[in-house]
Amino acid sequence: MQLNNLKPAAGSKHAKRRVGRGIGSGLGKTAGRGHKGQKSRSGGFHKVGFEGGQMPLHRRLPKRGFTSLTKEFTAEVRLGDLAGLPVAEIDLLTLKQAGLVGELVRSAKVILSGAIDKKVTLKGLGATAGAKAAIEAAGGSLA
């Protein structure tokens, strides 16, 4: 085997489809578009979701839910993630510096996921009832 003899496996490569280049090509004259109609014309197509004048599916279905305006400003933090922090007093700034919450976050809540065995104090953070109990059981507190 030599570099100048390398060829792709038979059938692995296909020639590009050249349309409108004569009868012998099999794709001449109408170029595989058939006869007449919107889809045969240049630039003739409809937008995605258009159903020929019938009420489209996205308008037939009822509206549901809403987009929360506070979603990007609130965050959840797992209890197990707090155990890995090197400080005993944890506030929002500490969480941002550790990369546990995003820069835009204005309020965070600790949820019971994982375990904590060291004493920590939460300042200005919310906590679920389970997380609060686990923190207090480890000797910590919420301020």
PDB file of C-alpha atoms in Angstrom:
ATOM      1  CA  MET A   1       0.000   0.000   0.000  1.00  0.00           C
ATOM      2  CA  GLN A   2       1.279   3.426  -0.978  1.00  0.00           C
ATOM      3  CA  LEU A   3      -0.111   6.914  -0.456  1.00  0.00           C
ATOM      4  CA  ASN A   4      -0.542   7.499  -4.184  1.00  0.00           C
ATOM      5  CA  ASN A   5      -2.663   4.341  -4.505  1.00  0.00           C
ATOM      6  CA  LEU A   6      -5.170   5.102  -1.737  1.00  0.00           C
ATOM      7  CA  LYS A   7      -8.782   5.212  -2.900  1.00  0.00           C
ATOM      8  CA  PRO A   8     -12.066   5.400  -0.992  1.00  0.00           C
ATOM      9  CA  ALA A   9     -13.999   2.135  -0.668  1.00  0.00           C
ATOM     10  CA  ALA A  10     -16.272   1.317  -3.598  1.00  0.00           C
ATOM     11  CA  GLY A  11     -19.717   2.872  -3.132  1.00  0.00           C
ATOM     12  CA  SER A  12     -18.675   5.141  -0.248  1.00  0.00           C
ATOM     13  CA  LYS A  13     -18.575   8.311  -2.376  1.00  0.00           C
ATOM     14  CA  HIS A  14     -21.396   9.667  -4.523  1.00  0.00           C
ATOM     15  CA  ALA A  15     -21.092  12.147  -7.377  1.00  0.00           C
ATOM     16  CA  LYS A  16     -22.832  15.491  -6.822  1.00  0.00           C
ATOM     17  CA  ARG A  17     -26.284  15.680  -8.422  1.00  0.00           C
ATOM     18  CA  ARG A  18     -26.037  17.874 -11.559  1.00  0.00           C
ATOM     19  CA  VAL A  19     -29.516  18.862 -12.638  1.00  0.00           C
ATOM     20  CA  GLY A  20     -30.776  20.457 -15.831  1.00  0.00           C
ATOM     21  CA  ARG A  21     -27.914  19.149 -17.995  1.00  0.00           C
ATOM     22  CA  GLY A  22     -29.725  17.221 -20.735  1.00  0.00           C
ATOM     23  CA  ILE A  23     -31.937  14.160 -21.176  1.00  0.00           C
ATOM     24  CA  GLY A  24     -29.111  11.637 -20.855  1.00  0.00           C
ATOM     25  CA  SER A  25     -28.344  12.679 -17.281  1.00  0.00           C
ATOM     26  CA  GLY A  26     -31.783  11.566 -16.077  1.00  0.00           C
ATOM     27  CA  LEU A  27     -32.233  14.967 -14.443  1.00  0.00           C
ATOM     28  CA  GLY A  28     -32.590  17.223 -17.485  1.00  0.00           C
ATOM     29  CA  LYS A  29     -35.384  19.624 -18.506  1.00  0.00           C
ATOM     30  CA  THR A  30     -37.481  19.832 -15.309  1.00  0.00           C
ATOM     31  CA  ALA A  31     -34.440  18.940 -13.145  1.00  0.00           C
ATOM     32  CA  GLY A  32     -36.290  16.481 -10.926  1.00  0.00           C
ATOM     33  CA  ARG A  33     -38.968  19.019  -9.965  1.00  0.00           C
ATOM     34  CA  GLY A  34     -41.854  17.546 -11.951  1.00  0.00           C
ATOM     35  CA  HIS A  35     -44.284  19.660 -14.001  1.00  0.00           C
ATOM     36  CA  LYS A  36     -45.841  22.955 -12.909  1.00  0.00           C
ATOM     37  CA  GLY A  37     -47.025  23.876  -9.433  1.00  0.00           C
ATOM     38  CA  GLN A  38     -45.566  25.995  -6.662  1.00  0.00           C
ATOM     39  CA  LYS A  39     -42.737  23.578  -5.851  1.00  0.00           C
ATOM     40  CA  SER A  40     -41.474  23.603  -9.445  1.00  0.00           C
ATOM     41  CA  ARG A  41     -41.032  27.384  -9.558  1.00  0.00           C
ATOM     42  CA  SER A  42     -37.917  29.272  -8.639  1.00  0.00           C
ATOM     43  CA  GLY A  43     -38.357  30.720  -5.152  1.00  0.00           C
ATOM     44  CA  GLY A  44     -41.715  28.984  -4.875  1.00  0.00           C
ATOM     45  CA  PHE A  45     -42.081  27.515  -1.428  1.00  0.00           C
ATOM     46  CA  HIS A  46     -44.097  28.145   1.696  1.00  0.00           C
ATOM     47  CA  LYS A  47     -42.964  28.899   5.206  1.00  0.00           C
ATOM     48  CA  VAL A  48     -42.457  26.151   7.757  1.00  0.00           C
ATOM     49  CA  GLY A  49     -45.732  25.259   9.438  1.00  0.00           C
ATOM     50  CA  PHE A  50     -47.913  26.565   6.589  1.00  0.00           C
ATOM     51  CA  GLU A  51     -50.745  24.119   5.891  1.00  0.00           C
ATOM     52  CA  GLY A  52     -52.254  25.553   2.722  1.00  0.00           C
ATOM     53  CA  GLY A  53     -54.599  28.003   4.417  1.00  0.00           C
ATOM     54  CA  GLN A  54     -55.853  25.503   7.001  1.00  0.00           C
ATOM     55  CA  MET A  55     -55.474  26.764  10.569  1.00  0.00           C
ATOM     56  CA  PRO A  56     -51.927  25.628  11.440  1.00  0.00           C
ATOM     57  CA  LEU A  57     -51.262  23.227  14.287  1.00  0.00           C
ATOM     58  CA  HIS A  58     -49.483  25.782  16.482  1.00  0.00           C
ATOM     59  CA  ARG A  59     -52.597  27.996  16.334  1.00  0.00           C
ATOM     60  CA  ARG A  60     -55.106  25.163  16.765  1.00  0.00           C
ATOM     61  CA  LEU A  61     -53.593  24.150  20.098  1.00  0.00           C
ATOM     62  CA  PRO A  62     -54.342  26.204  23.219  1.00  0.00           C
ATOM     63  CA  LYS A  63     -51.809  28.526  24.809  1.00  0.00           C
ATOM     64  CA  ARG A  64     -50.181  27.043  27.860  1.00  0.00           C
ATOM     65  CA  GLY A  65     -47.853  28.330  30.572  1.00  0.00           C
ATOM     66  CA  PHE A  66     -45.745  31.469  30.555  1.00  0.00           C
ATOM     67  CA  THR A  67     -42.120  32.589  30.461  1.00  0.00           C
ATOM     68  CA  SER A  68     -40.804  33.414  33.904  1.00  0.00           C
ATOM     69  CA  LEU A  69     -39.117  36.806  34.127  1.00  0.00           C
ATOM     70  CA  THR A  70     -37.175  35.817  37.260  1.00  0.00           C
ATOM     71  CA  LYS A  71     -35.822  32.455  36.072  1.00  0.00           C
ATOM     72  CA  GLU A  72     -32.346  33.712  35.158  1.00  0.00           C
ATOM     73  CA  PHE A  73     -32.008  35.656  38.427  1.00  0.00           C
ATOM     74  CA  THR A  74     -32.747  32.735  40.787  1.00  0.00           C
ATOM     75  CA  ALA A  75     -30.746  29.560  41.337  1.00  0.00           C
ATOM     76  CA  GLU A  76     -30.754  26.279  43.248  1.00  0.00           C
ATOM     77  CA  VAL A  77     -27.641  25.007  45.006  1.00  0.00           C
ATOM     78  CA  ARG A  78     -27.199  21.407  46.133  1.00  0.00           C
ATOM     79  CA  LEU A  79     -26.311  20.751  49.750  1.00  0.00           C
ATOM     80  CA  GLY A  80     -23.526  18.396  48.624  1.00  0.00           C
ATOM     81  CA  ASP A  81     -21.884  21.247  46.682  1.00  0.00           C
ATOM     82  CA  LEU A  82     -21.687  23.393  49.833  1.00  0.00           C
ATOM     83  CA  ALA A  83     -19.643  20.679  51.560  1.00  0.00           C
ATOM     84  CA  GLY A  84     -16.866  21.188  48.995  1.00  0.00           C
ATOM     85  CA  LEU A  85     -16.480  24.922  49.697  1.00  0.00           C
ATOM     86  CA  PRO A  86     -13.427  25.877  51.795  1.00  0.00           C
ATOM     87  CA  VAL A  87     -15.276  28.547  53.845  1.00  0.00           C
ATOM     88  CA  ALA A  88     -17.612  28.260  56.830  1.00  0.00           C
ATOM     89  CA  GLU A  89     -19.715  31.356  56.066  1.00  0.00           C
ATOM     90  CA  ILE A  90     -21.567  31.068  52.766  1.00  0.00           C
ATOM     91  CA  ASP A  91     -23.370  33.917  51.018  1.00  0.00           C
ATOM     92  CA  LEU A  92     -24.319  34.724  47.415  1.00  0.00           C
ATOM     93  CA  LEU A  93     -20.920  36.249  46.602  1.00  0.00           C
ATOM     94  CA  THR A  94     -19.137  33.095  47.829  1.00  0.00           C
ATOM     95  CA  LEU A  95     -21.340  30.944  45.577  1.00  0.00           C
ATOM     96  CA  LYS A  96     -20.629  33.187  42.567  1.00  0.00           C
ATOM     97  CA  GLN A  97     -16.865  33.066  43.166  1.00  0.00           C
ATOM     98  CA  ALA A  98     -17.011  29.265  43.470  1.00  0.00           C
ATOM     99  CA  GLY A  99     -18.917  29.077  40.171  1.00  0.00           C
ATOM    100  CA  LEU A 100     -21.941  27.362  41.716  1.00  0.00           C
ATOM    101  CA  VAL A 101     -24.330  30.079  40.496  1.00  0.00           C
ATOM    102  CA  GLY A 102     -24.221  32.458  37.528  1.00  0.00           C
ATOM    103  CA  GLU A 103     -23.181  36.100  37.628  1.00  0.00           C
ATOM    104  CA  LEU A 104     -26.738  37.396  37.050  1.00  0.00           C
ATOM    105  CA  VAL A 105     -28.232  35.497  39.999  1.00  0.00           C
ATOM    106  CA  ARG A 106     -29.775  37.679  42.711  1.00  0.00           C
ATOM    107  CA  SER A 107     -31.175  34.996  45.031  1.00  0.00           C
ATOM    108  CA  ALA A 108     -30.306  31.362  45.655  1.00  0.00           C
ATOM    109  CA  LYS A 109     -31.881  28.505  47.576  1.00  0.00           C
ATOM    110  CA  VAL A 110     -30.154  25.456  49.046  1.00  0.00           C
ATOM    111  CA  ILE A 111     -31.904  22.154  48.322  1.00  0.00           C
ATOM    112  CA  LEU A 112     -31.453  18.792  50.048  1.00  0.00           C
ATOM    113  CA  SER A 113     -29.344  16.859  47.555  1.00  0.00           C
ATOM    114  CA  GLY A 114     -26.230  15.152  48.830  1.00  0.00           C
ATOM    115  CA  ALA A 115     -24.915  15.310  52.381  1.00  0.00           C
ATOM    116  CA  ILE A 116     -23.022  17.796  54.520  1.00  0.00           C
ATOM    117  CA  ASP A 117     -20.922  16.946  57.552  1.00  0.00           C
ATOM    118  CA  LYS A 118     -19.187  20.240  58.298  1.00  0.00           C
ATOM    119  CA  LYS A 119     -20.510  23.283  60.150  1.00  0.00           C
ATOM    120  CA  VAL A 120     -21.584  26.059  57.783  1.00  0.00           C
ATOM    121  CA  THR A 121     -23.478  29.321  58.205  1.00  0.00           C
ATOM    122  CA  LEU A 122     -25.748  30.503  55.400  1.00  0.00           C
ATOM    123  CA  LYS A 123     -26.153  34.272  55.047  1.00  0.00           C
ATOM    124  CA  GLY A 124     -28.875  35.737  52.847  1.00  0.00           C
ATOM    125  CA  LEU A 125     -29.710  32.409  51.225  1.00  0.00           C
ATOM    126  CA  GLY A 126     -32.922  30.425  51.311  1.00  0.00           C
ATOM    127  CA  ALA A 127     -33.105  26.735  52.145  1.00  0.00           C
ATOM    128  CA  THR A 128     -35.714  24.016  51.891  1.00  0.00           C
ATOM    129  CA  ALA A 129     -36.984  22.439  55.101  1.00  0.00           C
ATOM    130  CA  GLY A 130     -34.916  19.288  54.496  1.00  0.00           C
ATOM    131  CA  ALA A 131     -31.742  21.250  53.734  1.00  0.00           C
ATOM    132  CA  LYS A 132     -32.255  23.421  56.822  1.00  0.00           C
ATOM    133  CA  ALA A 133     -32.612  20.331  59.015  1.00  0.00           C
ATOM    134  CA  ALA A 134     -29.458  18.753  57.531  1.00  0.00           C
ATOM    135  CA  ILE A 135     -27.413  21.948  58.055  1.00  0.00           C
ATOM    136  CA  GLU A 136     -28.562  22.277  61.655  1.00  0.00           C
ATOM    137  CA  ALA A 137     -27.883  18.566  62.289  1.00  0.00           C
ATOM    138  CA  ALA A 138     -24.282  19.150  61.149  1.00  0.00           C
ATOM    139  CA  GLY A 139     -23.969  22.028  63.649  1.00  0.00           C
ATOM    140  CA  GLY A 140     -24.529  24.835  61.151  1.00  0.00           C
ATOM    141  CA  SER A 141     -27.080  27.637  61.057  1.00  0.00           C
ATOM    142  CA  LEU A 142     -29.016  29.989  58.790  1.00  0.00           C
ATOM    143  CA  ALA A 143     -28.584  33.722  59.284  1.00  0.00           C
TER     144      ALA A 143
END
